[in-house]
CSV table of C-alpha atoms and ligand atoms in Angstrom, one decimal:
chain,number,residue,atom,x,y,z
A,1,MET,CA,-0.7,-7.5,30.2
A,2,LYS,CA,-0.6,-9.4,26.9
A,3,ILE,CA,-1.3,-7.3,23.9
A,4,LEU,CA,-1.9,-8.7,20.4
A,5,VAL,CA,-0.5,-6.3,17.8
A,6,THR,CA,-1.8,-7.1,14.3
A,7,GLY,CA,0.5,-5.7,11.6
A,8,GLY,CA,3.1,-5.3,14.3
A,9,SER,CA,6.0,-5.4,11.9
A,10,GLY,CA,4.7,-2.5,9.8
A,11,TYR,CA,5.7,1.1,10.1
A,12,ILE,CA,3.4,2.2,12.9
A,13,GLY,CA,2.9,-1.3,14.3
A,14,SER,CA,6.7,-1.8,14.9
A,15,HIS,CA,7.1,1.6,16.7
A,16,THR,CA,4.1,0.8,18.8
A,17,SER,CA,5.4,-2.6,19.7
A,18,VAL,CA,8.7,-1.0,20.8
A,19,GLU,CA,6.9,1.4,23.1
A,20,LEU,CA,4.6,-1.3,24.5
A,21,ILE,CA,7.6,-3.4,25.4
A,22,ASN,CA,9.4,-0.4,26.9
A,23,ALA,CA,6.3,0.2,29.0
A,24,GLY,CA,6.3,-3.3,30.3
A,25,TYR,CA,3.6,-5.0,28.2
A,26,GLU,CA,4.0,-8.4,26.7
A,27,VAL,CA,3.7,-8.1,22.9
A,28,ILE,CA,2.5,-10.8,20.5
A,29,ILE,CA,2.6,-9.8,16.8
A,30,VAL,CA,0.7,-11.3,14.0
A,31,ASP,CA,1.8,-10.2,10.5
A,32,ASN,CA,1.9,-11.7,7.0
A,33,PHE,CA,4.8,-9.4,6.0
A,34,PHE,CA,2.8,-8.2,3.0
A,35,ASN,CA,4.3,-4.7,3.3
A,36,SER,CA,7.1,-5.3,5.8
A,37,GLN,CA,10.0,-7.5,6.5
A,38,PRO,CA,10.5,-10.3,9.1
A,39,GLU,CA,13.9,-8.6,10.0
A,40,VAL,CA,11.8,-5.9,11.7
A,41,ILE,CA,11.2,-8.4,14.6
A,42,ASP,CA,15.0,-8.7,15.0
A,43,ARG,CA,15.2,-4.9,15.1
A,44,ILE,CA,12.5,-4.6,17.7
A,45,GLU,CA,14.5,-7.1,19.8
A,46,GLN,CA,17.7,-5.1,19.2
A,47,ILE,CA,16.0,-1.9,20.5
A,48,THR,CA,14.1,-3.3,23.4
A,49,HIS,CA,16.3,-6.4,24.3
A,50,LYS,CA,13.2,-8.4,24.3
A,51,ARG,CA,11.9,-10.4,21.4
A,52,PRO,CA,8.2,-10.2,20.8
A,53,LEU,CA,6.5,-13.4,19.9
A,54,CYS,CA,5.5,-13.3,16.3
A,55,TYR,CA,3.0,-15.4,14.4
A,56,GLU,CA,3.3,-15.3,10.6
A,57,GLY,CA,-0.2,-15.2,9.1
A,58,ASN,CA,-3.1,-13.2,7.7
A,59,VAL,CA,-5.5,-11.6,10.2
A,60,CYS,CA,-8.3,-12.5,7.8
A,61,ASP,CA,-7.4,-16.2,8.5
A,62,ARG,CA,-9.6,-17.1,11.5
A,63,GLN,CA,-7.4,-20.2,12.2
A,64,VAL,CA,-4.3,-18.1,12.7
A,65,LEU,CA,-6.2,-15.9,15.3
A,66,GLU,CA,-7.8,-18.9,17.0
A,67,LYS,CA,-4.4,-20.5,17.5
A,68,ILE,CA,-3.1,-17.3,19.1
A,69,PHE,CA,-6.1,-16.8,21.4
A,70,GLN,CA,-5.9,-20.5,22.4
A,71,GLU,CA,-2.3,-20.3,23.2
A,72,HIS,CA,-2.4,-17.0,25.1
A,73,ASN,CA,-4.6,-15.1,27.4
A,74,ILE,CA,-4.7,-11.9,25.4
A,75,ASP,CA,-5.9,-8.8,27.3
A,76,ALA,CA,-6.2,-6.4,24.4
A,77,ALA,CA,-5.5,-6.0,20.7
A,78,ILE,CA,-4.2,-3.1,18.7
A,79,ASP,CA,-5.2,-3.5,15.1
A,80,PHE,CA,-2.8,-2.1,12.5
A,81,ALA,CA,-3.2,-4.9,9.9
A,82,ALA,CA,-4.5,-3.1,6.7
A,83,TYR,CA,-3.6,-2.0,3.2
A,84,LYS,CA,-3.0,1.7,3.1
A,85,ALA,CA,-2.2,2.9,-0.4
A,86,VAL,CA,-4.9,5.4,-1.5
A,87,GLY,CA,-4.1,5.2,-5.2
A,88,GLU,CA,-4.1,1.4,-5.2
A,89,SER,CA,-7.4,1.3,-3.4
A,90,VAL,CA,-9.0,3.3,-6.2
A,91,SER,CA,-7.9,0.7,-8.8
A,92,LYS,CA,-8.5,-2.3,-6.5
A,93,PRO,CA,-11.4,-1.4,-4.3
A,94,LEU,CA,-12.6,-4.9,-3.6
A,95,MET,CA,-9.1,-6.0,-2.5
A,96,TYR,CA,-9.2,-3.2,0.0
A,97,TYR,CA,-12.7,-4.0,1.3
A,98,GLN,CA,-11.9,-7.7,1.4
A,99,ASN,CA,-8.7,-7.3,3.3
A,100,ASN,CA,-9.2,-4.4,5.6
A,101,LEU,CA,-12.8,-5.1,6.7
A,102,ASN,CA,-12.4,-8.8,6.8
A,103,ALA,CA,-9.4,-8.5,9.0
A,104,LEU,CA,-11.2,-6.3,11.4
A,105,MET,CA,-14.3,-8.4,11.5
A,106,THR,CA,-12.4,-11.7,11.9
A,107,LEU,CA,-10.3,-10.2,14.7
A,108,CYS,CA,-13.4,-8.9,16.5
A,109,GLU,CA,-15.2,-12.3,16.2
A,110,VAL,CA,-12.3,-14.2,17.6
A,111,MET,CA,-11.8,-11.7,20.4
A,112,GLN,CA,-15.5,-11.9,21.3
A,113,GLU,CA,-15.4,-15.7,21.4
A,114,HIS,CA,-12.5,-15.5,23.8
A,115,ASP,CA,-14.0,-12.8,25.9
A,116,CYS,CA,-11.3,-10.3,25.0
A,117,LYS,CA,-13.0,-7.0,24.4
A,118,ASN,CA,-10.4,-4.3,24.6
A,119,LEU,CA,-9.5,-2.9,21.2
A,120,VAL,CA,-7.5,0.0,19.8
A,121,PHE,CA,-8.3,0.6,16.1
A,122,SER,CA,-6.1,2.4,13.5
A,123,SER,CA,-8.2,4.9,11.7
A,124,SER,CA,-7.1,7.9,9.8
A,125,ALA,CA,-7.7,11.6,9.3
A,126,THR,CA,-8.8,10.6,5.8
A,127,VAL,CA,-12.3,10.0,7.3
A,128,TYR,CA,-12.7,13.8,7.5
A,129,GLY,CA,-12.6,13.9,3.6
A,130,ASP,CA,-12.3,17.5,2.5
A,131,PRO,CA,-12.7,19.3,5.9
A,132,GLU,CA,-15.0,22.2,6.2
A,133,SER,CA,-12.6,24.0,8.5
A,134,VAL,CA,-9.3,23.5,10.4
A,135,PRO,CA,-8.2,22.5,13.0
A,136,ILE,CA,-10.3,19.4,12.7
A,137,SER,CA,-12.1,18.2,15.8
A,138,GLU,CA,-13.5,14.7,16.3
A,139,GLU,CA,-17.0,16.2,15.9
A,140,SER,CA,-16.2,17.4,12.3
A,141,SER,CA,-18.3,15.8,9.6
A,142,LEU,CA,-17.1,12.6,8.0
A,143,SER,CA,-16.9,11.5,4.4
A,144,VAL,CA,-15.3,9.1,2.0
A,145,THR,CA,-13.1,10.2,-0.9
A,146,ASN,CA,-11.5,6.8,-1.8
A,147,PRO,CA,-11.9,3.1,-1.0
A,148,TYR,CA,-9.0,3.2,1.5
A,149,GLY,CA,-10.8,5.9,3.4
A,150,ALA,CA,-14.1,3.9,3.0
A,151,THR,CA,-12.5,1.0,4.8
A,152,LYS,CA,-11.5,3.2,7.7
A,153,LEU,CA,-14.9,4.9,7.9
A,154,TYR,CA,-16.8,1.6,7.6
A,155,GLY,CA,-14.3,0.1,10.1
A,156,GLU,CA,-15.3,2.8,12.6
A,157,ALA,CA,-19.0,2.1,11.9
A,158,ILE,CA,-18.5,-1.6,12.4
A,159,LEU,CA,-17.0,-0.9,15.8
A,160,GLN,CA,-19.7,1.6,16.8
A,161,TYR,CA,-22.5,-0.9,16.1
A,162,LEU,CA,-20.5,-3.7,17.7
A,163,HIS,CA,-20.4,-1.6,20.9
A,164,ILE,CA,-24.2,-0.9,20.7
A,165,ALA,CA,-24.8,-4.7,20.3
A,166,ASP,CA,-22.4,-5.6,23.1
A,167,PRO,CA,-21.5,-2.8,25.5
A,168,GLN,CA,-18.9,-4.9,27.2
A,169,TRP,CA,-16.5,-3.8,24.5
A,170,SER,CA,-13.9,-1.1,25.3
A,171,ILE,CA,-12.7,0.5,22.1
A,172,ALA,CA,-10.5,3.4,21.2
A,173,ILE,CA,-10.6,4.6,17.6
A,174,LEU,CA,-7.5,6.6,16.7
A,175,ARG,CA,-7.5,9.0,13.7
A,176,TYR,CA,-3.9,9.5,12.7
A,177,PHE,CA,-2.8,12.6,10.9
A,178,ASN,CA,0.5,12.2,8.9
A,179,PRO,CA,3.0,10.0,10.7
A,180,ILE,CA,6.6,10.5,9.6
A,181,GLY,CA,10.1,10.0,11.1
A,182,ALA,CA,11.6,6.9,12.6
A,183,HIS,CA,12.9,5.4,15.8
A,184,SER,CA,16.0,7.4,17.0
A,185,SER,CA,18.1,4.2,16.8
A,186,GLY,CA,17.7,4.3,13.0
A,187,LEU,CA,16.8,0.6,13.2
A,188,ILE,CA,13.1,0.8,12.2
A,189,GLY,CA,11.3,3.3,10.0
A,190,GLU,CA,9.3,3.6,6.8
A,191,ASN,CA,10.8,1.9,3.8
A,192,PRO,CA,8.4,1.5,1.0
A,193,ASN,CA,9.6,-0.9,-1.7
A,194,ASP,CA,7.9,0.9,-4.6
A,195,ILE,CA,8.0,4.6,-5.5
A,196,PRO,CA,6.5,6.3,-2.4
A,197,ASN,CA,3.2,8.0,-2.5
A,198,ASN,CA,3.6,10.0,0.6
A,199,LEU,CA,5.7,13.1,1.0
A,200,MET,CA,8.4,12.2,3.6
A,201,PRO,CA,9.4,8.8,2.1
A,202,TYR,CA,9.7,10.5,-1.3
A,203,ILE,CA,11.8,13.3,0.1
A,204,CYS,CA,14.1,10.7,1.7
A,205,LYS,CA,14.5,8.9,-1.7
A,206,VAL,CA,15.4,12.2,-3.4
A,207,ALA,CA,17.9,13.1,-0.6
A,208,SER,CA,19.6,9.7,-1.0
A,209,GLY,CA,19.8,10.1,-4.8
A,210,GLU,CA,17.4,7.2,-5.5
A,211,LEU,CA,15.0,9.6,-7.2
A,212,PRO,CA,16.1,12.8,-9.0
A,213,TYR,CA,13.6,15.3,-7.7
A,214,LEU,CA,10.4,15.8,-5.7
A,215,ASN,CA,7.2,16.7,-7.5
A,216,VAL,CA,5.4,19.3,-5.5
A,217,PHE,CA,1.8,18.8,-6.2
A,218,GLY,CA,0.5,22.3,-6.7
A,219,ASP,CA,1.5,25.7,-5.4
A,220,ASP,CA,-1.8,27.5,-5.8
A,221,TYR,CA,-3.6,26.3,-2.7
A,222,PRO,CA,-4.9,28.9,-0.3
A,223,THR,CA,-2.1,28.3,2.1
A,224,HIS,CA,0.9,30.5,3.3
A,225,ASP,CA,3.1,29.4,0.3
A,226,GLY,CA,0.5,27.8,-1.9
A,227,THR,CA,1.6,24.2,-1.2
A,228,GLY,CA,-0.5,21.7,0.8
A,229,VAL,CA,-0.5,21.9,4.6
A,230,ARG,CA,-0.5,18.8,6.8
A,231,ASP,CA,-0.2,17.8,10.4
A,232,TYR,CA,3.0,15.7,10.5
A,233,ILE,CA,3.5,13.7,13.7
A,234,HIS,CA,6.6,11.8,14.8
A,235,VAL,CA,5.8,8.1,14.6
A,236,VAL,CA,7.2,7.6,18.1
A,237,ASP,CA,4.8,10.2,19.5
A,238,LEU,CA,2.0,8.4,17.6
A,239,ALA,CA,3.1,5.0,19.1
A,240,ILE,CA,3.1,6.5,22.6
A,241,GLY,CA,-0.4,7.8,21.9
A,242,HIS,CA,-1.6,4.1,21.5
A,243,ILE,CA,-0.4,3.3,24.9
A,244,ALA,CA,-2.2,6.3,26.4
A,245,ALA,CA,-5.3,5.2,24.5
A,246,LEU,CA,-4.9,1.6,25.7
A,247,LYS,CA,-4.5,2.6,29.3
A,248,THR,CA,-7.5,5.0,29.2
A,249,ILE,CA,-9.9,2.7,27.4
A,250,CYS,CA,-9.2,-0.7,28.8
A,251,ASP,CA,-12.1,-2.3,30.7
A,252,THR,CA,-14.1,1.0,30.6
A,253,HIS,CA,-16.8,-0.5,28.3
A,254,ASN,CA,-16.7,2.7,26.4
A,255,ILE,CA,-16.1,3.5,22.7
A,256,ASP,CA,-14.4,6.8,21.9
A,257,VAL,CA,-12.6,8.5,19.1
A,258,PHE,CA,-9.4,10.5,19.2
A,259,ASN,CA,-7.3,12.6,16.8
A,260,LEU,CA,-3.6,11.9,17.0
A,261,GLY,CA,-1.7,14.8,15.5
A,262,THR,CA,0.4,17.7,16.7
A,263,GLY,CA,-2.1,20.5,16.0
A,264,THR,CA,0.4,22.3,13.8
A,265,GLY,CA,0.4,22.4,10.0
A,266,TYR,CA,3.4,22.6,7.7
A,267,SER,CA,3.4,23.0,4.0
A,268,VAL,CA,5.3,20.9,1.5
A,269,LEU,CA,7.9,23.5,1.1
A,270,ASP,CA,8.2,24.0,4.9
A,271,MET,CA,9.0,20.2,5.0
A,272,VAL,CA,11.6,20.4,2.1
A,273,HIS,CA,13.4,23.3,3.7
A,274,ALA,CA,13.4,21.9,7.2
A,275,TYR,CA,14.7,18.6,5.9
A,276,GLU,CA,17.5,20.3,3.9
A,277,THR,CA,18.5,22.5,6.8
A,278,ILE,CA,18.6,19.9,9.5
A,279,ASN,CA,20.3,17.2,7.4
A,280,GLN,CA,22.5,19.5,5.3
A,281,VAL,CA,21.3,17.8,2.1
A,282,LYS,CA,19.7,19.1,-1.1
A,283,VAL,CA,16.2,18.1,-2.0
A,284,PRO,CA,15.6,19.3,-5.6
A,285,TYR,CA,12.0,19.8,-6.4
A,286,ARG,CA,9.7,20.9,-9.3
A,287,ILE,CA,6.3,22.4,-9.0
A,288,THR,CA,3.7,20.3,-10.8
A,289,LYS,CA,0.0,20.2,-11.0
A,290,ARG,CA,-2.2,19.3,-8.1
A,291,ARG,CA,-2.7,15.6,-7.2
A,292,PRO,CA,-6.3,14.7,-7.8
A,293,GLY,CA,-8.2,14.3,-4.5
A,294,ASP,CA,-5.7,16.3,-2.5
A,295,ILE,CA,-7.0,19.0,-0.1
A,296,ALA,CA,-5.4,22.3,0.8
A,297,GLU,CA,-5.1,22.0,4.6
A,298,CYS,CA,-5.5,19.3,7.2
A,299,TYR,CA,-4.4,19.6,10.8
A,300,ALA,CA,-5.8,18.3,14.1
A,301,ASP,CA,-7.6,19.8,17.0
A,302,THR,CA,-5.8,17.8,19.6
A,303,SER,CA,-7.5,19.0,22.7
A,304,LYS,CA,-9.6,15.9,23.3
A,305,ALA,CA,-6.5,13.6,23.2
A,306,GLU,CA,-4.8,16.0,25.6
A,307,ARG,CA,-7.8,16.1,28.0
A,308,VAL,CA,-8.9,12.5,28.0
A,309,LEU,CA,-5.7,10.5,27.1
A,310,HIS,CA,-3.3,12.9,28.9
A,311,TRP,CA,-1.1,12.6,25.8
A,312,ARG,CA,0.4,15.2,23.4
A,313,ALA,CA,2.9,14.9,20.7
A,314,GLU,CA,6.3,16.2,21.9
A,315,ARG,CA,8.8,15.7,19.1
A,316,THR,CA,9.7,18.6,16.8
A,317,LEU,CA,9.7,18.9,13.1
A,318,GLU,CA,13.6,18.8,13.2
A,319,GLU,CA,13.5,15.5,15.1
A,320,MET,CA,11.1,14.1,12.5
A,321,CYS,CA,13.4,15.1,9.6
A,322,LYS,CA,16.6,14.0,11.4
A,323,ASP,CA,15.2,10.6,12.4
A,324,ALA,CA,13.8,9.9,8.9
A,325,TYR,CA,17.2,10.7,7.4
A,326,ARG,CA,19.1,8.6,9.9
A,327,PHE,CA,16.9,5.7,9.1
A,328,ILE,CA,17.5,5.8,5.3
A,329,ASN,CA,21.2,6.0,5.9
A,330,HIS,CA,21.1,2.9,8.1
A,331,GLN,CA,19.5,1.0,5.2
A,332,VAL,CA,22.4,1.5,2.8
B,1,LIG,C1,-2.1,10.5,2.5
B,1,LIG,C2,-3.4,9.8,2.1
B,1,LIG,C3,-4.2,9.6,3.3
B,1,LIG,C4,-3.4,8.9,4.4
B,1,LIG,C5,-2.1,9.6,4.7
B,1,LIG,C6,-1.3,8.8,5.5
B,1,LIG,C7,-3.7,10.5,-0.2
B,1,LIG,C8,-4.6,11.3,-1.2
B,1,LIG,N1,-4.1,10.6,1.1
B,1,LIG,O1,-2.5,11.8,3.0
B,1,LIG,O2,-5.4,9.0,3.0
B,1,LIG,O3,-4.2,8.7,5.5
B,1,LIG,O4,-1.4,9.8,3.4
B,1,LIG,O5,-0.1,9.5,6.0
B,1,LIG,O6,-2.8,9.8,-0.6
B,1,LIG,N2,3.1,15.8,-1.8
B,1,LIG,C9,3.8,16.3,-2.8
B,1,LIG,N3,4.7,15.5,-3.5
B,1,LIG,C10,4.7,14.1,-3.3
B,1,LIG,C11,3.9,13.6,-2.2
B,1,LIG,C12,3.1,14.4,-1.6
B,1,LIG,O7,3.8,17.5,-3.1
B,1,LIG,O8,5.5,13.4,-4.0
B,1,LIG,C13,2.2,16.7,-1.0
B,1,LIG,C14,0.7,16.4,-1.1
B,1,LIG,O9,0.1,17.0,-2.2
B,1,LIG,C15,0.2,16.9,0.2
B,1,LIG,C16,1.4,16.6,1.2
B,1,LIG,O10,2.6,16.5,0.3
B,1,LIG,O11,0.0,18.3,0.2
B,1,LIG,C17,1.3,15.3,2.0
B,1,LIG,O12,1.0,14.3,1.1
B,1,LIG,P1,1.0,12.7,1.6
B,1,LIG,O13,2.3,12.5,2.4
B,1,LIG,O14,0.7,11.8,0.5
B,1,LIG,O15,-0.2,12.7,2.7
B,1,LIG,P2,-1.7,13.1,2.6
B,1,LIG,O16,-2.1,13.5,1.2
B,1,LIG,O17,-2.0,14.1,3.6
């Protein structure tokens, strides 16, 4: 099967491309390298010994997609191409709507024209807003707390209505919890150019001495140590979850939504201590005030993914911390 992976050189896209190739799929990537590097394609080849075909271009550009669908008989698409910085989305909402929603709609239009109606869509646990209770099931209420989250929620709605209009579509919507870690080869991982917003890339930069200390955003949450609790999932487990979703959903003419997480929550300080212990490094930190918009606790009810996709996350917190550290040391 030929799979089009939009944003395939990004953090989650590259790991998913590796797992797809390992599972015997033919991968075609389209990426404009807005938030990734072309060398990632070489790295994917190094890991899998197979070079994915890569088209450089923007998924919002219909001509780019037309060319790909004319040149290949694509069986399914996995759509990762999106901006993802929450803070930036608050200051540049139109840029986020323009890019994320346009990319999704253009992709769907071109797919429909070419009668390719199998799609896996990257959504996020951010669509649960401030959850009423944890663990969070797919039935929990949905809300928007920032423009990035809005693009994911609207993206889901676009797909739900598309399926109502044309039930030939087969669509899996995947709500990711907090992906961290890297491929065990150390060749691909998350490497933000700017000061990271997310916890694990920030810890990595403190451990490598690039940043002096971690700001822990609040220690007065109603959690076991007062710091925020999240469901961190190894990016390779997440990647494998996409393949499970693809296999399950393809040609079923169904649309369904799945949480991809581990079901276990760890606090910020749990993460710092695990990272220090496993990698034998110091991660100095200071407690600061809460980050606006943050929630106390967020972790998944993973039972639906286990039941329907026959998938569950297997990699431990130690592996997540070790692989993240190995990757940053590869970069030096
Ligand atoms: C963030 C996004 C979310 C996105 C997800 C992707 C925000 C508000 N939300 O979620 O939309 O889907 O990433 O993984 O950005 N923390 C610190 N110090 C730091 C960074 C983080 O203490 O320097 C804490 C946070 O307060 C939080 C935890 O670490 O308790 C995790 O933060 P982060 O990695 O940014 O993820 P989320 O906030 O869960």
